[in-house]
Structures are given as C-alpha cells and as structure tokens.
Amino acid sequence: MILTLAAFFASHPALATSGFDPAAPAATFTGSEVEDLEGTVRLWSAIELHQDPDRKLFDAGEYNDVTAWPDDASWAPHIADCFGTGTPHTSAFLLHVGPSAAIASGTPILFVPGAADNGSRGFITMAWHEDLLGRPVYAMTFAHPHGDAFQQAEAIADAIARIKERTGASQVDLVAHSKGGIAASIYTSNFADAAWSDAAYEQVGTVYRGDVRRLVLIATPLAGIDTAFRWPNGNYMSLDANEAYSPASWGEYYPYGTANVWNVTDLGEQDFLPQDGDLFPGQRQLYARQDYDLPGSMPWLGVYAAQQDWSTTYEGGYGFYSYSDGIDAVVEASGGVLDAVAANGVDPAIEVFLLAGNNPVMPNGTPDFASELFGEAWAEIGDLTVNQWADIVAAAISDGLVSVGITEEEVQGLASGALILGEISGESDGLVFLTSATAQERLTARGAVVKDVHVANLSHLDLLYASPITGELLIDAGAADNDDAWMIAFGERHTSEDTIGVVEDWVADADTGGDDTGDTGGDDTASEDSGTDDTAAEDTGGKDHPGDIPGNLPEECGACNGGSGAPVALGVLAALGAVARRRRADHGQYPVVT
C-alpha cells in the first residue's frame, strides 16, 4: 500500500534532520512508475520516495505551472506519481534504483541532476552504462527543480545514507551535473562549525560523514554564472509569473517605455530576489559576476546581441523598458553561497574530478524556446541567412570567444532553427563559462586534490551522453536526411569525446570485491518486490532494459527526427550495446541554465 505524504506527515513529528531514517522509505514503486512513459523500457528496478522530517531547513516550496512536475511528460515520466503531487514538499526526494541493483557489486554511484532535471532524464545514459558494468547505480530527483542548494545538499546526505543502508557500502561515488554539483559540493564541504549563509543548514545540516570516495562534477558553475543578466532578452519568457521558465533579471517591465511609469508589470514574484515570491530559490545561489564583455558591447554580433537594456540590467537601474536591481543585489541576496563553498573546501580525503565542455552549439528543442530566449530580436535572428550565421561564427572564433570548429552543416542547422548558438561572449559549453566549470581552486581550500580536469568539445547537456554508440546513431541519422546533416558533426564529437568513458575511468573500482558489494536492501530490492527469483535485470515484464539489444530502434528515436521544427532530443537512453533512444523533450520546459 502506498503511503501518502499527508499520512506520512501526520505520523512523523518534526525532528532534526538527523532524524532521517534511511531504513524506511515513505513508499517504494516497482510497477509502471519505473518504466518510460510509453511503457516500453524499464528504466529502474525501483523508485523510492523519501522524506526528511526536518522543518527548520525544509519548507513547502513555491511552484508555478512550469516548475510543478507535470502529470504526463516524456522528460519527467511518473515523477509526479511517485511524489504523490506535482508540488512536493522540499523535504521529499526520489531515489531511483538501478535495473541490476540486486546483483551489482562495487562502490555505489549516486547521480545528482542539475536544475529542472530529474533522475530519469539527464543521467539515464550514463547510469545505464555503469549498471551494465555491474556497479550499484542510483539517481536522485529533488522535490523542487530549482530548489535551494542547502536543502538539496541535505537530500544528498540522506540519499547516501539510504544507499549505505541498502548496500552495506561505506562510501559512494558522487557524480553531479551543473547546479547539482553545487549541492554536492556543499555537503562534501560541510565540516563541524563550517560557516554558511544559511543559519538553518548550520544548525541541522548533516556534517560530512566521510562517505564519498570520489566527487565528479560535470559542467558545474563553481565560479558562478550571470546568464540572465548577460542576456536580458530572456526576461521576455518570464513576464507572466505563472508561466515563467526561469527567474527574471528585471524587477519591473514597462511595455511602453520607462517614461510611461503608470504602465508597468511588476516582476517581483518571479525575479531572483525572495521578497515578493521565491519561485527559483536555487538560481540566485549560482550567480556571480563573470569577467567577460557583455554581448551588448560587441557590435559585430549584430542582432544576435541586441539585448534589451543590457547595461542597466547588469549594473542595476532604469533602462528604456525595464528596471533591474543588478547582479550584485542577487549575489548579496544569495549570501555568497559560492564563496562559502570555496572558503570551506571539499573534504581533503575525497578525490575530485572536473568535466567541462567548450562547444556552445546546442540542439534547439522547439522554435518557441529560441524565440522566448531572444525575445523581440528573434524576428530578425530567425531571418539570418547561412552566410550571416557563418560570419557571426567566424567572428566569434577569430575573437577567441569560441575555440572549437563549427561545420558548414552546423551553420546550416543554426539557420534552419534546429540548433541554437548558446553562450558565446566567452568560451563555454553554451551555458557555463569554461573558466567557471574548471575553477578547481574553488574546491581545494582544505587540501582536496583535483585528480583530473577534462575539457570536451561538447555542449552542456551533451557532456552526459557522449559515447561511440550515441555517436554512431547520430551519424547514421544525419546521413539519412540532408536536413539533419548537422547530426554528423555531433555524432563525430560524441564518438571521439566519449565522456561516458571518461567518467567510467574516473569512478572505476580497482577491485570490485570486498565489503562494497551488492544491494542488501531486503524487502526493498527489485528482485524481491517482483515476487520471483529473477533479478531486476532479468525480470522486466517483457520490457526493454539495459541488457537488451532490440532489433530496431523505437519510433520516437529523436536521433532520427531532429529536423527543423521537430523536438531535438536532450537525452539518449543508450549504454554499452543497449537500446538507444533519443528522448523527445520539450526544451522549452527548461530554463536557460541547468
């Protein structure tokens, strides 16, 4: 019987976060909830709902129609079902259990997603790969897709405690993407008496327990981001609080100009500051000034850099159509989270690895995403010819803002709208500056050693999927349709960069024997929940799973339908000869930064 959250709250008094019981999930799902939306692929052996009893650090959270988990979406299959609501209390989290957990051995791996992501999306390819290698694999879904980093750090501590309970392991390998890497860094930096900007976390946050062997941070903005202030036309997708995809960097919008003061739209509910509403609490914790010229000061970018009120947005004040408090006010409101992480430093016993990208070309999920990002300037950007795009790309490369080659087919993809050119005012993965993602000095204050820093010719999300298998799929799809020829370059990069292989090497066990073996979760194991002697990897009810190699790819394979106007996939369910399916994902559901 599934225990509802309401019943759980009623039966569990408010305790300190140390009262979290790793042996007692609020609910365990092993049915259709562990499958993809179409019911053709078994993603997990189980999904557990957990609840931290603390009420000093955790709160109800604020959601709008975009940040609430949808009832039915391919990019978030069954998340709302498992939480029991689309707007869960921030103390809740989901722990996704790998398909082969019942027979896996070695150091468990916990995958931590970034903003607006979940355990069944960004890391699914990498998780399946490690599952096939026999490792115990787990992934998290946080309650709030843009949640407070301290709350998420505590959820990570709870998840690790649960994994240790299930497996008997003393340590895990922690692999985190983007914003999730900040939460992971907070937990692994939280020693006794550590100073943070959050009094509740200082009081009840779990002091690091020595239970992380290796910390892998992928595209994590260690030195921050400034995206919303650098590219203020993104505010046009946040004018309606209930439909805002990401926080507004304007506090007020004047549709007829700031001279008409009587006609103003108050954006306080959806901006970065918490006073009038806090829909995106974790986003301000990522913000810091970046040492690159603003796009508005680069005339050679033409209409691409026609960002409304770009100077006053960044520095604060009234522009022609807006008022902004400026980026410094947001950094102050964050309490200096990033600086606190840097000052405290990751525990020196942890081995740290950094993976970053330097290619700013990304698939464009829907035409609406680009138009909302660039606002009124998109009408002109959408009319740019192939030659004009080629000039912009050439200028960015010649000025050293882009350090990688961009093929003719990719330029054609930009002109057709299939691709989008992300952050190019400095070398980046399209979202996070390379200097921020590789700022290893932000982790080493107490002597932690960064064992490797790897820079791949990939964009922010492609870092999670690149392998020879996904590369081959993309190349084949690009060769089959001239409109999708840009996929050939993507495929070649996926093959050569093989970031799944890079992470595999970083988290490899020298010896998979010893104490860190198997999943001893008793009644919670997928094999016992199935009511048979079959292991999770063997009993999938006829569904595809990581051990299956189907005769043909599913019809929805996004690698096969990435043409102009079609949803371009953000994930590939592929791993070591397994089923590969480029997931349909409405990129417009996601904010500028994950």
JSON list of N, CA and C in Angstrom, two decimals, residues 11-12 49 61 130 257 356 365 371 409 440 449 462 470-471 475 477 543:
[
{"chain": "A", "resi": 11, "resn": "SER", "atom": "N", "xyz": [2.10, 11.06, 10.77]},
{"chain": "A", "resi": 11, "resn": "SER", "atom": "CA", "xyz": [2.65, 10.01, 11.62]},
{"chain": "A", "resi": 11, "resn": "SER", "atom": "C", "xyz": [4.08, 10.27, 12.05]},
{"chain": "A", "resi": 12, "resn": "HIS", "atom": "N", "xyz": [4.73, 11.32, 11.52]},
{"chain": "A", "resi": 12, "resn": "HIS", "atom": "CA", "xyz": [6.12, 11.60, 11.85]},
{"chain": "A", "resi": 12, "resn": "HIS", "atom": "C", "xyz": [6.24, 13.02, 12.39]},
{"chain": "A", "resi": 49, "resn": "LEU", "atom": "N", "xyz": [10.43, 6.82, -2.56]},
{"chain": "A", "resi": 49, "resn": "LEU", "atom": "CA", "xyz": [10.10, 8.15, -2.06]},
{"chain": "A", "resi": 49, "resn": "LEU", "atom": "C", "xyz": [10.62, 8.27, -0.63]},
{"chain": "A", "resi": 61, "resn": "GLY", "atom": "N", "xyz": [7.95, 25.08, -0.26]},
{"chain": "A", "resi": 61, "resn": "GLY", "atom": "CA", "xyz": [8.38, 25.45, -1.60]},
{"chain": "A", "resi": 61, "resn": "GLY", "atom": "C", "xyz": [7.31, 26.20, -2.36]},
{"chain": "A", "resi": 130, "resn": "GLU", "atom": "N", "xyz": [26.88, 2.34, -16.49]},
{"chain": "A", "resi": 130, "resn": "GLU", "atom": "CA", "xyz": [27.50, 1.83, -15.27]},
{"chain": "A", "resi": 130, "resn": "GLU", "atom": "C", "xyz": [26.74, 0.62, -14.73]},
{"chain": "A", "resi": 257, "resn": "GLY", "atom": "N", "xyz": [7.73, 51.80, -22.37]},
{"chain": "A", "resi": 257, "resn": "GLY", "atom": "CA", "xyz": [8.91, 52.58, -22.03]},
{"chain": "A", "resi": 257, "resn": "GLY", "atom": "C", "xyz": [8.84, 53.10, -20.61]},
{"chain": "A", "resi": 356, "resn": "ALA", "atom": "N", "xyz": [34.24, 19.42, -18.17]},
{"chain": "A", "resi": 356, "resn": "ALA", "atom": "CA", "xyz": [33.67, 20.66, -18.70]},
{"chain": "A", "resi": 356, "resn": "ALA", "atom": "C", "xyz": [33.60, 20.59, -20.22]},
{"chain": "A", "resi": 365, "resn": "GLY", "atom": "N", "xyz": [15.31, 22.68, -28.75]},
{"chain": "A", "resi": 365, "resn": "GLY", "atom": "CA", "xyz": [14.18, 21.79, -28.52]},
{"chain": "A", "resi": 365, "resn": "GLY", "atom": "C", "xyz": [12.94, 22.16, -29.33]},
{"chain": "A", "resi": 371, "resn": "SER", "atom": "N", "xyz": [12.81, 31.68, -29.60]},
{"chain": "A", "resi": 371, "resn": "SER", "atom": "CA", "xyz": [12.12, 32.97, -29.70]},
{"chain": "A", "resi": 371, "resn": "SER", "atom": "C", "xyz": [11.91, 33.59, -28.33]},
{"chain": "A", "resi": 409, "resn": "GLU", "atom": "N", "xyz": [27.61, 22.28, -41.99]},
{"chain": "A", "resi": 409, "resn": "GLU", "atom": "CA", "xyz": [26.29, 21.70, -41.73]},
{"chain": "A", "resi": 409, "resn": "GLU", "atom": "C", "xyz": [25.69, 22.25, -40.43]},
{"chain": "A", "resi": 440, "resn": "GLN", "atom": "N", "xyz": [39.01, 24.85, -10.29]},
{"chain": "A", "resi": 440, "resn": "GLN", "atom": "CA", "xyz": [39.31, 23.85, -9.27]},
{"chain": "A", "resi": 440, "resn": "GLN", "atom": "C", "xyz": [39.75, 24.46, -7.95]},
{"chain": "A", "resi": 449, "resn": "VAL", "atom": "N", "xyz": [42.38, 17.25, -3.46]},
{"chain": "A", "resi": 449, "resn": "VAL", "atom": "CA", "xyz": [43.16, 17.19, -4.69]},
{"chain": "A", "resi": 449, "resn": "VAL", "atom": "C", "xyz": [42.22, 16.94, -5.87]},
{"chain": "A", "resi": 462, "resn": "ASP", "atom": "N", "xyz": [25.20, 17.60, -23.72]},
{"chain": "A", "resi": 462, "resn": "ASP", "atom": "CA", "xyz": [25.83, 16.50, -24.46]},
{"chain": "A", "resi": 462, "resn": "ASP", "atom": "C", "xyz": [26.97, 15.87, -23.67]},
{"chain": "A", "resi": 470, "resn": "THR", "atom": "N", "xyz": [26.20, 6.48, -29.08]},
{"chain": "A", "resi": 470, "resn": "THR", "atom": "CA", "xyz": [25.37, 7.62, -29.44]},
{"chain": "A", "resi": 470, "resn": "THR", "atom": "C", "xyz": [25.94, 8.33, -30.66]},
{"chain": "A", "resi": 471, "resn": "GLY", "atom": "N", "xyz": [27.26, 8.35, -30.78]},
{"chain": "A", "resi": 471, "resn": "GLY", "atom": "CA", "xyz": [27.86, 8.94, -31.96]},
{"chain": "A", "resi": 471, "resn": "GLY", "atom": "C", "xyz": [27.45, 8.26, -33.24]},
{"chain": "A", "resi": 475, "resn": "ILE", "atom": "N", "xyz": [25.38, 9.94, -36.37]},
{"chain": "A", "resi": 475, "resn": "ILE", "atom": "CA", "xyz": [25.97, 9.96, -37.71]},
{"chain": "A", "resi": 475, "resn": "ILE", "atom": "C", "xyz": [25.04, 9.30, -38.71]},
{"chain": "A", "resi": 477, "resn": "ALA", "atom": "N", "xyz": [21.80, 8.98, -38.50]},
{"chain": "A", "resi": 477, "resn": "ALA", "atom": "CA", "xyz": [20.62, 9.81, -38.69]},
{"chain": "A", "resi": 477, "resn": "ALA", "atom": "C", "xyz": [20.93, 11.00, -39.58]},
{"chain": "A", "resi": 543, "resn": "LYS", "atom": "N", "xyz": [9.75, -5.84, -21.05]},
{"chain": "A", "resi": 543, "resn": "LYS", "atom": "CA", "xyz": [10.19, -4.50, -21.46]},
{"chain": "A", "resi": 543, "resn": "LYS", "atom": "C", "xyz": [11.67, -4.53, -21.84]}
]
